[in-house]
CSV table of C-alpha atoms in Angstrom, one decimal:
chain,number,residue,atom,x,y,z
A,1,MET,CA,8.9,7.7,-46.0
A,2,THR,CA,12.5,8.6,-45.1
A,3,ARG,CA,14.7,5.8,-43.7
A,4,PRO,CA,14.8,6.1,-39.9
A,5,LYS,CA,18.0,6.9,-38.1
A,6,ASP,CA,20.0,4.1,-36.5
A,7,THR,CA,19.2,5.4,-33.0
A,8,GLU,CA,15.5,5.4,-33.7
A,9,ALA,CA,15.7,1.8,-35.0
A,10,ILE,CA,17.6,0.7,-31.9
A,11,ARG,CA,15.0,2.4,-29.6
A,12,ARG,CA,12.2,0.8,-31.5
A,13,GLY,CA,13.9,-2.6,-31.3
A,14,PHE,CA,14.3,-2.3,-27.5
A,15,ASN,CA,10.6,-1.4,-27.2
A,16,ILE,CA,9.6,-4.4,-29.2
A,17,LEU,CA,11.8,-6.8,-27.2
A,18,SER,CA,10.4,-5.4,-23.9
A,19,MET,CA,6.7,-6.0,-24.9
A,20,VAL,CA,7.2,-9.6,-26.1
A,21,SER,CA,5.9,-12.3,-23.8
A,22,ARG,CA,4.7,-15.9,-24.2
A,23,ALA,CA,1.4,-14.5,-25.4
A,24,PRO,CA,1.6,-14.3,-29.3
A,25,LEU,CA,1.7,-10.8,-30.8
A,26,SER,CA,0.9,-10.0,-34.4
A,27,ILE,CA,2.5,-7.2,-36.5
A,28,LYS,CA,-0.7,-5.3,-36.0
A,29,ASP,CA,-0.5,-5.7,-32.2
A,30,VAL,CA,3.1,-4.6,-32.1
A,31,HIS,CA,2.4,-1.6,-34.3
A,32,GLY,CA,-0.5,-0.6,-32.0
A,33,LYS,CA,1.6,-0.8,-28.8
A,34,LEU,CA,4.3,1.3,-30.4
A,35,GLU,CA,1.8,3.9,-31.4
A,36,GLN,CA,0.6,4.1,-27.8
A,37,SER,CA,4.1,4.6,-26.6
A,38,GLY,CA,4.6,7.5,-29.0
A,39,ILE,CA,6.6,5.7,-31.7
A,40,HIS,CA,4.9,6.4,-35.1
A,41,VAL,CA,6.2,4.4,-38.0
A,42,SER,CA,4.5,2.4,-40.8
A,43,LYS,CA,3.5,-1.3,-40.5
A,44,ARG,CA,6.0,-2.0,-43.2
A,45,THR,CA,8.8,-0.7,-41.0
A,46,ILE,CA,7.5,-3.0,-38.2
A,47,GLU,CA,7.5,-5.9,-40.6
A,48,LYS,CA,11.2,-5.3,-41.3
A,49,ASP,CA,12.0,-5.0,-37.6
A,50,LEU,CA,10.2,-8.3,-36.8
A,51,LYS,CA,12.0,-10.1,-39.6
A,52,ARG,CA,15.4,-9.0,-38.3
A,53,LEU,CA,14.9,-9.2,-34.5
A,54,PRO,CA,14.3,-13.0,-34.2
A,55,GLU,CA,17.5,-13.5,-36.2
A,56,GLU,CA,19.6,-11.2,-34.1
A,57,PHE,CA,18.0,-12.0,-30.7
A,58,PRO,CA,16.8,-15.6,-30.9
A,59,GLN,CA,17.0,-16.0,-27.1
A,60,MET,CA,14.4,-13.1,-26.7
A,61,ILE,CA,12.0,-13.4,-29.6
A,62,GLU,CA,10.8,-16.1,-32.0
A,63,VAL,CA,8.4,-16.2,-34.9
A,64,ASP,CA,5.5,-18.6,-35.3
A,65,ASP,CA,5.1,-19.0,-39.1
A,66,SER,CA,2.8,-22.1,-38.9
A,67,SER,CA,-0.2,-20.0,-40.0
A,68,LYS,CA,-0.9,-16.5,-41.2
A,69,PRO,CA,-0.7,-13.8,-39.9
A,70,TYR,CA,2.6,-14.6,-38.3
A,71,THR,CA,2.9,-14.0,-34.6
A,72,PHE,CA,5.9,-13.3,-32.3
A,73,ARG,CA,6.6,-14.3,-28.7
A,74,GLN,CA,9.2,-15.2,-26.2
A,75,PRO,CA,10.9,-18.6,-26.6
A,76,LYS,CA,10.2,-21.1,-23.8
A,77,ASN,CA,12.2,-20.5,-20.6
A,78,ALA,CA,13.3,-17.1,-21.9
A,79,ARG,CA,13.0,-14.2,-19.5
A,80,LYS,CA,11.6,-10.7,-20.3
A,81,TYR,CA,14.2,-8.3,-21.5
A,82,SER,CA,15.2,-5.4,-19.3
A,83,GLY,CA,18.2,-3.5,-18.1
A,84,MET,CA,17.4,-4.2,-14.5
A,85,SER,CA,20.4,-4.3,-12.1
A,86,PRO,CA,20.5,-6.6,-9.1
A,87,GLU,CA,20.2,-3.6,-6.8
A,88,GLU,CA,17.0,-2.5,-8.7
A,89,ALA,CA,15.7,-6.1,-8.5
A,90,VAL,CA,16.1,-6.2,-4.7
A,91,CYS,CA,14.4,-2.8,-4.4
A,92,LEU,CA,11.5,-3.9,-6.6
A,93,GLU,CA,10.9,-7.1,-4.7
A,94,LEU,CA,11.0,-5.4,-1.3
A,95,ALA,CA,8.8,-2.6,-2.4
A,96,TYR,CA,6.2,-5.0,-3.8
A,97,THR,CA,6.3,-7.1,-0.5
A,98,TYR,CA,5.5,-4.1,1.7
A,99,LEU,CA,3.4,-2.0,-0.7
A,100,ASN,CA,1.2,-4.7,-2.2
A,101,PRO,CA,-1.9,-3.9,-0.1
A,102,LEU,CA,-1.8,-0.3,-1.4
A,103,LEU,CA,-1.2,-1.0,-5.1
A,104,PRO,CA,-4.2,-0.6,-7.5
A,105,ASN,CA,-5.2,-4.0,-8.9
A,106,THR,CA,-5.2,-2.5,-12.4
A,107,SER,CA,-1.4,-2.2,-12.1
A,108,LEU,CA,-0.7,-5.8,-10.9
A,109,ASN,CA,-0.7,-7.4,-14.4
A,110,ASP,CA,1.8,-4.7,-15.6
A,111,ILE,CA,4.0,-5.3,-12.6
A,112,LYS,CA,4.1,-9.1,-12.8
A,113,PRO,CA,6.6,-9.3,-15.7
A,114,TYR,CA,9.0,-7.0,-13.8
A,115,LEU,CA,8.7,-9.1,-10.7
A,116,LYS,CA,9.5,-12.2,-12.8
A,117,GLU,CA,12.4,-10.3,-14.3
A,118,ALA,CA,13.7,-9.2,-10.8
A,119,GLU,CA,13.6,-12.9,-9.6
A,120,ALA,CA,15.5,-13.9,-12.8
A,121,VAL,CA,18.1,-11.2,-12.4
A,122,LEU,CA,18.7,-12.1,-8.8
A,123,SER,CA,19.0,-15.8,-9.6
A,124,GLU,CA,21.2,-15.5,-12.6
A,125,HIS,CA,23.4,-12.5,-12.2
A,126,ALA,CA,23.4,-11.2,-8.6
A,127,SER,CA,26.0,-12.1,-6.1
A,128,THR,CA,25.2,-14.4,-3.2
A,129,LYS,CA,25.0,-11.4,-0.8
A,130,MET,CA,22.6,-9.6,-3.1
A,131,ARG,CA,20.3,-12.6,-3.5
A,132,ARG,CA,19.9,-13.2,0.2
A,133,TRP,CA,19.4,-9.6,1.2
A,134,LYS,CA,15.6,-10.1,1.4
A,135,ASP,CA,16.2,-12.7,4.0
A,136,LYS,CA,18.2,-10.2,6.1
A,137,VAL,CA,15.7,-7.4,6.5
A,138,GLU,CA,12.2,-7.3,8.0
A,139,THR,CA,9.7,-4.7,9.3
A,140,ILE,CA,8.1,-5.5,12.6
A,141,ASN,CA,5.4,-3.3,14.1
A,142,GLU,CA,5.6,-2.3,17.8
A,143,GLY,CA,3.5,-3.9,20.4
A,144,PHE,CA,1.8,-7.2,20.9
A,145,GLN,CA,1.2,-8.6,17.4
A,146,LEU,CA,-2.2,-9.9,16.4
A,147,LYS,CA,-2.9,-11.8,13.1
A,148,GLN,CA,-3.9,-9.9,10.0
A,149,ALA,CA,-7.7,-9.5,9.5
A,150,LYS,CA,-8.8,-11.6,6.6
A,151,ILE,CA,-10.5,-9.7,3.7
A,152,LYS,CA,-13.1,-11.7,1.7
A,153,GLU,CA,-12.2,-12.7,-1.8
A,154,GLY,CA,-12.9,-10.0,-4.4
A,155,ILE,CA,-13.5,-7.1,-1.9
A,156,LEU,CA,-10.1,-5.5,-2.2
A,157,GLU,CA,-10.0,-5.8,-6.0
A,158,ASN,CA,-13.5,-4.1,-6.4
A,159,ILE,CA,-12.7,-1.3,-3.9
A,160,HIS,CA,-9.4,-0.7,-5.8
A,161,LYS,CA,-11.3,-0.4,-9.0
A,162,SER,CA,-14.0,1.9,-7.6
A,163,ILE,CA,-11.3,4.3,-6.2
A,164,TRP,CA,-9.3,4.0,-9.5
A,165,ASP,CA,-12.4,5.0,-11.5
A,166,GLY,CA,-13.8,7.4,-8.9
A,167,ARG,CA,-17.1,5.6,-8.6
A,168,THR,CA,-19.5,5.0,-5.8
A,169,ILE,CA,-20.2,1.5,-4.5
A,170,ILE,CA,-23.2,-0.4,-3.0
A,171,ALA,CA,-21.6,-2.4,-0.2
A,172,LYS,CA,-22.9,-5.2,1.9
A,173,TYR,CA,-21.3,-4.3,5.2
A,174,LYS,CA,-21.6,-5.6,8.7
A,175,SER,CA,-20.7,-3.3,11.5
A,176,ALA,CA,-19.4,-4.6,14.9
A,177,ARG,CA,-22.7,-3.8,16.5
A,178,SER,CA,-25.0,-5.2,13.8
A,179,PRO,CA,-26.2,-8.8,13.9
A,180,ARG,CA,-26.2,-9.1,10.1
A,181,PRO,CA,-24.8,-7.2,7.1
A,182,LYS,CA,-26.7,-4.4,5.4
A,183,ASP,CA,-26.5,-2.6,2.1
A,184,TYR,CA,-25.0,0.9,2.0
A,185,LEU,CA,-24.3,3.4,-0.8
A,186,LEU,CA,-20.7,4.6,-0.1
A,187,HIS,CA,-18.5,7.3,-1.6
A,188,PRO,CA,-14.9,5.9,-1.5
A,189,ALA,CA,-12.0,8.3,-1.0
A,190,GLY,CA,-9.0,6.0,-0.4
A,191,ILE,CA,-7.5,3.2,1.5
A,192,VAL,CA,-5.4,3.2,4.6
A,193,ASN,CA,-3.3,0.2,5.6
A,194,ARG,CA,-2.9,0.3,9.3
A,195,GLY,CA,-0.9,-2.7,10.5
A,196,ARG,CA,-3.2,-5.7,10.8
A,197,ILE,CA,-6.3,-3.9,9.4
A,198,CYS,CA,-7.0,-2.2,6.1
A,199,TYR,CA,-9.6,0.5,6.1
A,200,LEU,CA,-11.8,2.1,3.4
A,201,ILE,CA,-11.9,5.9,3.9
A,202,CYS,CA,-15.4,7.0,2.7
A,203,SER,CA,-18.6,8.6,3.5
A,204,PHE,CA,-22.2,7.3,3.4
A,205,ASP,CA,-24.4,8.7,0.7
A,206,GLU,CA,-26.8,10.4,3.2
A,207,ARG,CA,-24.1,11.8,5.4
A,208,PRO,CA,-21.3,14.3,4.6
A,209,ASN,CA,-18.8,13.3,7.2
A,210,VAL,CA,-15.9,11.0,6.3
A,211,THR,CA,-15.5,7.8,8.2
A,212,TYR,CA,-13.4,4.6,8.0
A,213,LEU,CA,-14.7,1.0,7.5
A,214,PRO,CA,-12.5,-2.1,8.0
A,215,LEU,CA,-12.3,-4.1,4.8
A,216,HIS,CA,-12.7,-7.4,6.5
A,217,ARG,CA,-16.3,-6.5,7.4
A,218,PHE,CA,-17.4,-6.1,3.8
A,219,TYR,CA,-19.3,-9.1,2.2
A,220,LYS,CA,-20.0,-7.8,-1.3
A,221,ILE,CA,-19.2,-4.8,-3.5
A,222,ASN,CA,-21.1,-3.5,-6.5
A,223,ILE,CA,-19.6,-0.6,-8.4
A,224,VAL,CA,-22.1,2.1,-9.5
A,225,GLN,CA,-20.5,3.2,-12.8
A,226,GLU,CA,-23.0,6.0,-13.4
A,227,GLN,CA,-22.4,7.8,-10.1
A,228,PRO,CA,-19.1,9.4,-9.3
A,229,SER,CA,-17.7,9.5,-5.8
A,230,ARG,CA,-17.9,12.9,-4.1
A,231,HIS,CA,-14.3,12.3,-3.1
A,232,ILE,CA,-12.9,11.7,-6.6
A,233,ASN,CA,-10.5,14.6,-6.3
A,234,SER,CA,-9.8,14.4,-2.5
A,235,LYS,CA,-6.4,13.5,-1.0
A,236,VAL,CA,-6.8,10.7,1.6
A,237,THR,CA,-4.1,12.3,3.7
A,238,ASP,CA,-6.2,15.4,4.1
A,239,LEU,CA,-9.3,13.4,5.1
A,240,THR,CA,-7.6,11.1,7.7
A,241,LYS,CA,-6.0,13.7,10.0
A,242,ASN,CA,-6.8,12.3,13.5
A,243,LEU,CA,-9.6,10.2,11.9
A,244,LEU,CA,-8.1,6.8,12.8
A,245,GLY,CA,-7.0,7.5,16.3
A,246,PHE,CA,-10.6,7.3,17.7
A,247,LYS,CA,-10.5,10.9,18.7
A,248,VAL,CA,-12.3,12.1,21.8
A,249,GLU,CA,-12.4,15.8,20.7
A,250,ASN,CA,-11.1,17.8,17.8
A,251,LYS,CA,-8.6,20.0,19.6
A,252,ASN,CA,-5.3,18.9,21.0
A,253,ILE,CA,-4.6,18.6,24.8
A,254,ASN,CA,-1.4,19.5,26.7
A,255,ILE,CA,-0.1,16.5,28.6
A,256,LYS,CA,2.4,16.2,31.4
A,257,LEU,CA,3.6,12.6,32.1
A,258,LYS,CA,5.9,11.3,34.8
A,259,PHE,CA,7.8,8.2,33.7
A,260,SER,CA,10.2,5.9,35.6
A,261,LYS,CA,13.7,6.3,34.2
A,262,ILE,CA,13.6,2.9,32.4
A,263,ALA,CA,10.2,3.5,30.8
A,264,GLY,CA,10.7,7.0,29.7
A,265,PHE,CA,14.3,7.0,28.5
A,266,HIS,CA,13.2,6.0,24.9
A,267,LEU,CA,11.5,9.4,24.6
A,268,TYR,CA,15.0,11.1,24.4
A,269,GLU,CA,15.6,9.0,21.3
A,270,THR,CA,12.1,8.8,19.8
A,271,PRO,CA,10.2,11.9,21.0
A,272,ILE,CA,6.5,12.3,20.7
A,273,SER,CA,6.9,15.3,18.4
A,274,ASN,CA,9.4,18.1,17.7
A,275,SER,CA,7.6,20.2,20.3
A,276,GLN,CA,8.2,17.7,23.1
A,277,LYS,CA,9.8,19.0,26.3
A,278,ILE,CA,11.7,16.5,28.4
A,279,SER,CA,13.5,16.8,31.7
A,280,GLN,CA,14.6,14.8,34.8
A,281,SER,CA,13.2,15.4,38.2
A,282,LYS,CA,15.3,15.5,41.4
A,283,ASP,CA,13.9,12.1,42.5
A,284,GLY,CA,15.1,10.5,39.2
A,285,TYR,CA,11.8,10.4,37.2
A,286,ILE,CA,11.5,11.7,33.6
A,287,ILE,CA,9.0,14.4,33.0
A,288,VAL,CA,7.6,14.8,29.5
A,289,GLU,CA,5.3,17.6,28.2
A,290,ASP,CA,3.7,18.0,24.8
A,291,SER,CA,0.6,18.9,22.8
A,292,VAL,CA,-1.1,15.8,21.4
A,293,ALA,CA,-4.3,14.6,19.7
A,294,ASN,CA,-6.9,13.8,22.3
A,295,ASN,CA,-7.8,10.3,21.2
A,296,SER,CA,-8.0,6.7,22.4
A,297,GLU,CA,-4.6,5.8,21.0
A,298,LEU,CA,-3.0,8.2,23.5
A,299,ARG,CA,-4.8,6.4,26.3
A,300,TRP,CA,-3.8,3.0,25.0
A,301,TRP,CA,-0.2,4.1,24.8
A,302,ILE,CA,-0.1,5.5,28.3
A,303,ARG,CA,-1.9,2.4,29.7
A,304,ALA,CA,0.8,0.1,28.2
A,305,PHE,CA,3.4,1.5,30.6
A,306,GLY,CA,1.3,0.4,33.6
A,307,ASP,CA,2.7,1.8,36.9
A,308,ASP,CA,5.8,3.1,35.2
A,309,VAL,CA,3.9,6.3,34.2
A,310,GLU,CA,1.8,8.8,36.0
A,311,VAL,CA,-0.5,11.3,34.3
A,312,ILE,CA,0.1,14.7,35.9
A,313,LYS,CA,-1.9,16.9,33.5
A,314,PRO,CA,-4.5,17.6,32.3
A,315,ILE,CA,-6.6,16.8,35.4
A,316,VAL,CA,-9.5,15.4,33.3
A,317,LEU,CA,-7.1,12.7,31.8
A,318,ARG,CA,-5.6,12.1,35.3
A,319,ASN,CA,-9.0,11.4,36.7
A,320,GLU,CA,-9.7,9.0,33.8
A,321,PHE,CA,-6.6,7.0,34.7
A,322,LYS,CA,-7.5,7.2,38.4
A,323,LYS,CA,-10.8,5.5,37.7
A,324,ILE,CA,-9.2,2.9,35.5
A,325,SER,CA,-6.6,2.0,38.2
A,326,GLN,CA,-9.4,1.7,40.8
A,327,ARG,CA,-11.4,-0.7,38.5
A,328,MET,CA,-8.3,-2.8,37.8
A,329,ALA,CA,-7.5,-3.0,41.5
A,330,LYS,CA,-11.0,-4.5,42.1
A,331,LEU,CA,-10.5,-7.0,39.4
A,332,TYR,CA,-7.3,-8.3,41.1
A,333,GLU,CA,-8.6,-8.4,44.7
């Protein structure tokens, strides 16, 4: 076998240093991991690498020669090698904080060493400004905030695994109208994290239509390995169009709303859509027109403005709000 080039030896050494942790690795283990990453050399070459690396990088790798075969691991209090910059460390920590509910559980073990490294980078090398950046930013959802719905232990992990493998599940699920949970065979398609509630997008085995089920109403999940989900190749974004808005009908409606100047001004800055038409009436009100999904969320949004908005069109929606206002008036008599 020809002697490897210096650049190949350096690349191989960096790969070995990056895979070492406190868990002991044998020469066979290291050789196998390098093979998986596309680095094909003999075990003898790896032996030479592992003889040299602890001598040159004692702070990153040590040898346990108390018994054979020898094993290699990180020294105590050492941190995992990487070329992560403070900026990358901040990005990784923030991304993990906000994306954690959407990450497949199969990836979490692979990510943990990098999160540990990010923490170490920020504590050891970053400036004070960079370290405290996480304390200076936050995402807050609009509206009155309720507490996050609690998902029972093991549910999210098993649903992640079923989606990852494209398998069906037998779920013990309790709907809001049912007095007790029942068993259902479901075809998972994906997960949607929607503020305080996380939903499984799926379909029942006996029904073709796609639906959404809140994860906090699941009691148990069994994965059916021998039966693939019918949505294994589906994109969840294609399946969820208007699905989670509690739609009234499939087609859009053309709305015309009359806002007080204070309540409607934000629509100049944050319009309903690119097709929105906005103008000001002679008596100082803001008139907004647009084509929108006909769903419950539209109604909740309008109701939140109280008497600062009037539904002009369509007449069906106007009559709905007329009845709502009459019922509310009776409540407060």
